[in-house]
Amino acid sequence: MLMSLSFAGALMLVLIVLLLLFFRRKGAGVQLSPAVQFEEKLQLLSQARDNGELAEQDFTLAAAELKTQYLQQQQNQQRVSGSPTAWVLGTSVLVLLGTVWLYSLTGHFTALQNWQTAQQLLPEYGERALLNKGEPLTEEEINLFALALRTKISKEGDDAVAWFVIGRIWLSKGMLDDAIEAFEKALALTPNRINVLISYSQALLVAAGDEHLAKAARSLSNVLQQDPDNTDALSMLAMVAEERGDKEQAQQAWQLLLPKLETSDPRYALVQQKLGLMPAEEQNFETPVSGRQVNIELTISPELAEKYKTGTLFVFAKAVDGPPLPLAVQKLPVFSGTQTITLSEAQAMQQGWTLANADRIQISARLSLSGQVLNDENGPQVQSDELSFDEAALRLSLSLQP
């Protein structure tokens, strides 16, 4: 930002210097012209006098008149020479104003103001974001908070807490690669911090891919070595095993998780279903639910089911007002026909960002060949109208057609 302003200022100075040189040279040329004319005319008068063509008295009168004309031209030239200087000064002011206008128009001036604001309000943002003091941060304040943290790191050096918070911010905005990088920087400084390992595993699980899933499994194993009863780690380890096709390890993880959950926990019914303790058809709209729940009757056309038979179906909920990270996600094999799919607080992608955190939502269903819910915007999808949680359980129908 400062470099851009310096460049604009330098460009303005160069323009002013060029204008001054141009008019100085032009003015010098205009000043020489009357003198040359005066000498030439005086020589002609002298020749006429010497040749007897002009009397001495007439020569004297003509020379005096010529001198008067020359002096008048000199005065006029001085008045004219002042106007380019005034014009240059006026132009300089316009260039300066134009430079400031362009600087603000391109957003650099606003960005500089935002940076200063972020620096001043960093302590307040930290209290509101991390200690839940005061109102939750708005989307703009979250961006300013991240900017202030990056500035703090650049000034004071790497800080594990700062990188962790930045990672959480990027994850909430769906910037998976940036979030993973931030968590890795935090772990390089504090390798065994459970909250960092959990968040890192969440980002890797959302990003999917064999390499990411392998890293997530190692990270979760580290957590369970320190805290064998950590329900978040057990839950994600089961999901990692399912993603990798290891059904036996997934079942073991679900079995370890179930007795550690309260029956009121939104994950309890889901784990029962995973273990076959509750038939899937019993998970319908009429069944009492714990927490918020959305039941989607989804229809996929045979044509799309055939085209995406090796792909993945994502059904997810997003907040109408809030970060783009889904509140809940179901990742399923592609089917043909109609099925009922349930989204609940148990399918949150990030701890603390569930269906309970948004009163207005939209439901989307998307077919993907990449296997990533956030990074594949090209697959066919359908989106619901805005929904409000006037009651704990909602129901709607969606259809995916070519």
XYZ file of N, CA and C in Angstrom, residues 166-292:
381
model
N -5.934 -17.752 13.513
C -6.013 -17.490 12.076
C -6.519 -18.721 11.338
N -6.040 -19.894 11.737
C -6.508 -21.132 11.123
C -8.000 -21.337 11.307
N -8.503 -21.041 12.515
C -9.941 -21.176 12.767
C -10.742 -20.195 11.903
N -10.207 -19.001 11.730
C -10.888 -18.004 10.899
C -10.948 -18.477 9.456
N -9.798 -18.947 8.940
C -9.774 -19.409 7.541
C -10.695 -20.618 7.358
N -10.715 -21.510 8.347
C -11.582 -22.691 8.249
C -13.055 -22.275 8.207
N -13.426 -21.297 9.037
C -14.820 -20.839 9.057
C -15.215 -20.192 7.741
N -14.237 -19.660 7.003
C -14.517 -19.024 5.717
C -14.373 -19.997 4.552
N -14.083 -21.266 4.858
C -13.954 -22.267 3.805
C -12.635 -22.229 3.065
N -11.636 -21.511 3.587
C -10.312 -21.419 2.943
C -9.436 -22.550 3.503
N -9.655 -23.751 2.976
C -9.072 -24.945 3.588
C -7.552 -24.965 3.525
N -6.988 -24.672 2.364
C -5.522 -24.723 2.230
C -4.856 -23.732 3.185
N -5.410 -22.524 3.277
C -4.853 -21.524 4.188
C -5.011 -21.960 5.643
N -6.149 -22.551 5.953
C -6.388 -23.011 7.323
C -5.404 -24.115 7.703
N -5.214 -25.077 6.817
C -4.285 -26.180 7.083
C -2.881 -25.649 7.296
N -2.467 -24.710 6.460
C -1.119 -24.130 6.596
C -0.971 -23.413 7.934
N -2.006 -22.669 8.340
C -1.941 -21.950 9.617
C -1.848 -22.928 10.800
N -2.647 -23.993 10.780
C -2.591 -24.986 11.861
C -1.222 -25.675 11.899
N -0.651 -25.929 10.742
C 0.675 -26.563 10.711
C 1.744 -25.653 11.309
N 1.607 -24.347 11.085
C 2.551 -23.399 11.692
C 2.385 -23.391 13.214
N 1.122 -23.474 13.669
C 0.883 -23.523 15.114
C 1.447 -24.805 15.718
N 1.257 -25.931 15.015
C 1.752 -27.217 15.530
C 3.273 -27.293 15.508
N 3.913 -26.579 14.582
C 5.375 -26.551 14.563
C 5.925 -25.922 15.840
N 5.134 -25.039 16.450
C 5.551 -24.373 17.681
C 5.085 -25.127 18.919
N 3.891 -25.758 18.833
C 3.341 -26.520 19.969
C 2.763 -27.833 19.432
N 3.591 -28.855 19.253
C 3.171 -30.074 18.541
C 2.058 -30.874 19.217
N 1.872 -30.729 20.519
C 0.933 -31.601 21.226
C -0.284 -30.882 21.794
N -0.563 -29.675 21.318
C -1.742 -28.951 21.788
C -3.002 -29.605 21.220
N -3.856 -30.109 22.118
C -5.021 -30.886 21.686
C -5.979 -30.058 20.831
N -6.250 -28.826 21.248
C -7.213 -28.024 20.482
C -6.709 -27.728 19.065
N -5.384 -27.569 18.919
C -4.820 -27.331 17.582
C -4.892 -28.617 16.757
N -4.576 -29.748 17.378
C -4.628 -31.030 16.665
C -6.055 -31.350 16.201
N -7.046 -31.041 17.036
C -8.441 -31.288 16.669
C -8.852 -30.411 15.487
N -8.526 -29.139 15.566
C -8.896 -28.225 14.474
C -8.173 -28.590 13.184
N -6.918 -28.957 13.303
C -6.128 -29.389 12.137
C -6.780 -30.617 11.497
N -7.216 -31.549 12.307
C -7.861 -32.754 11.791
C -9.184 -32.423 11.103
N -9.925 -31.477 11.661
C -11.178 -31.057 11.027
C -10.932 -30.519 9.630
N -9.945 -29.646 9.503
C -9.646 -29.054 8.193
C -9.209 -30.134 7.204
N -8.393 -31.079 7.658
C -7.928 -32.158 6.780
C -9.083 -33.059 6.362
N -9.990 -33.318 7.286
C -11.132 -34.175 6.983
C -12.047 -33.520 5.952
N -12.256 -32.225 6.085
C -13.083 -31.506 5.121
C -12.408 -31.479 3.751
N -11.097 -31.284 3.733
C -10.368 -31.230 2.459
C -10.363 -32.574 1.759
N -10.444 -33.669 2.527
C -10.469 -35.032 1.978
C -9.174 -35.316 1.206
N -9.160 -36.435 0.479
C -7.940 -36.854 -0.212
C -7.126 -37.783 0.668
N -6.475 -38.751 0.056
C -5.743 -39.776 0.818
C -4.679 -39.180 1.718
N -3.910 -38.228 1.191
C -2.813 -37.643 1.981
C -3.363 -36.881 3.187
N -4.402 -36.101 2.972
C -4.997 -35.345 4.072
C -5.605 -36.276 5.120
N -6.273 -37.320 4.680
C -6.881 -38.252 5.627
C -5.828 -38.981 6.457
N -4.705 -39.318 5.835
C -3.615 -39.974 6.576
C -3.061 -39.038 7.651
N -2.900 -37.764 7.300
C -2.418 -36.784 8.285
C -3.433 -36.612 9.410
N -4.722 -36.592 9.050
C -5.765 -36.454 10.071
C -5.743 -37.625 11.038
N -5.558 -38.837 10.515
C -5.515 -40.027 11.369
C -4.348 -39.948 12.351
N -3.187 -39.519 11.883
C -2.018 -39.386 12.776
C -2.266 -38.319 13.832
N -2.871 -37.221 13.425
C -3.151 -36.135 14.360
C -4.135 -36.570 15.441
N -5.178 -37.304 15.043
C -6.175 -37.773 16.012
C -5.597 -38.838 16.941
N -4.711 -39.669 16.422
C -4.040 -40.661 17.279
C -3.216 -39.970 18.361
N -2.588 -38.856 17.995
C -1.820 -38.069 18.964
C -2.739 -37.552 20.069
N -3.922 -37.083 19.682
C -4.885 -36.589 20.682
C -5.305 -37.716 21.625
N -5.636 -38.883 21.075
C -6.129 -39.991 21.894
C -5.053 -40.573 22.796
N -3.803 -40.445 22.430
C -2.717 -40.864 23.317
C -2.678 -39.990 24.562
N -3.010 -38.719 24.389
C -3.019 -37.794 25.517
C -4.350 -37.832 26.269
N -5.452 -38.008 25.533
C -6.780 -37.983 26.134
C -7.639 -39.070 25.490
N -7.585 -40.303 26.003
C -8.299 -41.438 25.383
C -9.815 -41.265 25.339
N -10.366 -40.385 26.157
C -11.821 -40.209 26.203
C -12.292 -39.004 25.389
N -11.434 -38.458 24.561
C -11.809 -37.275 23.786
C -12.836 -37.661 22.715
N -14.062 -37.211 22.905
C -15.144 -37.630 22.007
C -15.003 -37.019 20.609
N -14.479 -35.811 20.529
C -14.287 -35.192 19.209
C -13.288 -35.998 18.378
N -12.208 -36.429 19.033
C -11.193 -37.204 18.319
C -11.742 -38.562 17.883
N -12.481 -39.232 18.769
C -13.063 -40.533 18.415
C -14.056 -40.406 17.261
N -14.886 -39.367 17.326
C -15.881 -39.153 16.272
C -15.205 -38.921 14.921
N -14.199 -38.048 14.902
C -13.511 -37.765 13.633
C -12.688 -38.953 13.151
N -12.114 -39.722 14.097
C -11.348 -40.894 13.691
C -12.257 -41.905 13.002
N -13.495 -42.041 13.489
C -14.459 -42.934 12.842
C -14.794 -42.437 11.435
N -14.962 -41.123 11.289
C -15.275 -40.567 9.965
C -14.094 -40.704 9.004
N -12.883 -40.545 9.535
C -11.690 -40.741 8.697
C -11.629 -42.186 8.204
N -11.906 -43.132 9.111
C -11.881 -44.548 8.727
C -12.935 -44.835 7.660
N -14.114 -44.256 7.807
C -15.155 -44.447 6.791
C -14.726 -43.868 5.451
N -14.123 -42.682 5.479
C -13.656 -42.052 4.241
C -12.606 -42.922 3.545
N -11.783 -43.590 4.323
C -10.715 -44.427 3.751
C -11.211 -45.834 3.428
N -12.487 -46.114 3.695
C -13.044 -47.418 3.377
C -12.738 -48.495 4.396
N -12.233 -48.109 5.562
C -11.892 -49.068 6.615
C -13.085 -49.200 7.569
N -14.053 -50.046 7.204
C -15.281 -50.170 7.986
C -15.033 -50.763 9.369
N -14.073 -51.668 9.463
C -13.794 -52.307 10.757
C -13.276 -51.289 11.765
N -12.311 -50.447 11.339
C -11.789 -49.429 12.256
C -12.864 -48.394 12.591
N -13.715 -48.080 11.619
C -14.794 -47.129 11.875
C -15.744 -47.674 12.940
N -16.092 -48.942 12.842
C -16.987 -49.551 13.829
C -16.352 -49.551 15.216
N -15.069 -49.835 15.276
C -14.380 -49.826 16.568
C -14.425 -48.435 17.202
N -14.215 -47.419 16.354
C -14.252 -46.049 16.870
C -15.654 -45.666 17.331
N -16.683 -46.051 16.566
C -18.062 -45.746 16.981
C -18.395 -46.449 18.291
N -17.936 -47.703 18.442
C -18.217 -48.463 19.666
C -17.550 -47.815 20.879
N -16.343 -47.290 20.693
C -15.660 -46.593 21.785
C -16.351 -45.275 22.108
N -16.917 -44.641 21.086
C -17.511 -43.317 21.271
C -18.864 -43.377 21.979
N -19.720 -44.342 21.623
C -21.103 -44.345 22.094
C -21.236 -44.251 23.614
N -20.534 -45.067 24.411
C -20.724 -44.979 25.872
C -20.193 -43.680 26.482
N -19.427 -42.931 25.743
C -18.879 -41.671 26.271
C -19.818 -40.491 26.004
N -20.892 -40.721 25.240
C -21.812 -39.640 24.877
C -23.037 -39.651 25.785
N -23.499 -38.464 26.122
C -24.779 -38.338 26.806
C -25.894 -38.630 25.809
N -26.992 -39.169 26.293
C -28.103 -39.473 25.384
C -28.686 -38.201 24.760
N -28.455 -37.051 25.376
C -28.944 -35.783 24.837
C -27.998 -35.211 23.776
N -26.828 -35.803 23.642
C -25.864 -35.320 22.639
C -26.423 -35.588 21.236
N -26.392 -34.580 20.340
C -26.916 -34.788 18.986
C -26.250 -35.941 18.245
N -25.027 -36.309 18.657
C -24.318 -37.392 17.964
C -24.783 -38.783 18.402
N -25.503 -38.845 19.515
C -25.844 -40.147 20.093
C -26.676 -40.991 19.119
N -27.750 -40.409 18.577
C -28.608 -41.152 17.652
C -27.845 -41.537 16.384
N -26.984 -40.657 15.918
C -26.203 -40.949 14.714
C -25.286 -42.149 14.934
N -24.619 -42.181 16.099
C -23.714 -43.295 16.383
C -24.503 -44.592 16.539
N -25.672 -44.527 17.161
C -26.523 -45.714 17.257
C -26.852 -46.257 15.864
N -27.174 -45.337 14.978
C -27.495 -45.755 13.608
C -26.277 -46.372 12.930
N -25.089 -45.781 13.139
C -23.865 -46.311 12.536
C -23.587 -47.728 13.021
N -23.935 -47.994 14.273
C -23.678 -49.304 14.849
C -24.833 -50.287 14.606
N -25.862 -49.823 13.905
C -26.992 -50.696 13.610
C -27.916 -50.898 14.776
N -27.835 -50.037 15.788
C -28.686 -50.168 16.960
C -30.022 -49.465 16.787
N -30.134 -48.640 15.716
C -31.384 -47.946 15.426
C -31.580 -47.958 13.925
N -32.642 -48.544 13.437
C -32.879 -48.575 11.995
C -32.954 -47.165 11.423
N -32.390 -46.992 10.240
C -32.351 -45.668 9.613
C -33.740 -45.115 9.368
N -34.713 -46.032 9.080
C -36.047 -45.529 8.754
C -36.742 -44.911 9.963
N -36.224 -45.192 11.184
C -36.830 -44.594 12.364
C -36.402 -43.146 12.553
N -35.338 -42.740 11.813
C -34.865 -41.367 11.923
C -35.669 -40.492 10.977
N -36.921 -40.224 11.311
C -37.779 -39.424 10.441
C -38.282 -38.197 11.173
N -39.132 -37.502 10.483
C -39.584 -36.219 11.001
C -40.384 -36.353 12.284
N -41.144 -37.438 12.412
C -42.004 -37.583 13.579
C -41.228 -37.984 14.829
N -40.037 -38.528 14.674
C -39.266 -38.974 15.829
C -38.755 -37.778 16.617
N -38.921 -37.757 17.939
C -38.383 -36.649 18.728
C -36.878 -36.539 18.511
N -36.413 -35.305 18.356
C -34.995 -35.098 18.066
C -34.357 -34.313 19.190
N -33.044 -34.452 19.296
C -32.268 -33.677 20.237
C -31.554 -32.596 19.446
N -31.940 -31.371 19.680
C -31.351 -30.288 18.901
C -32.075 -30.109 17.572
N -31.570 -29.222 16.771
C -32.192 -28.922 15.490
C -31.892 -29.996 14.458
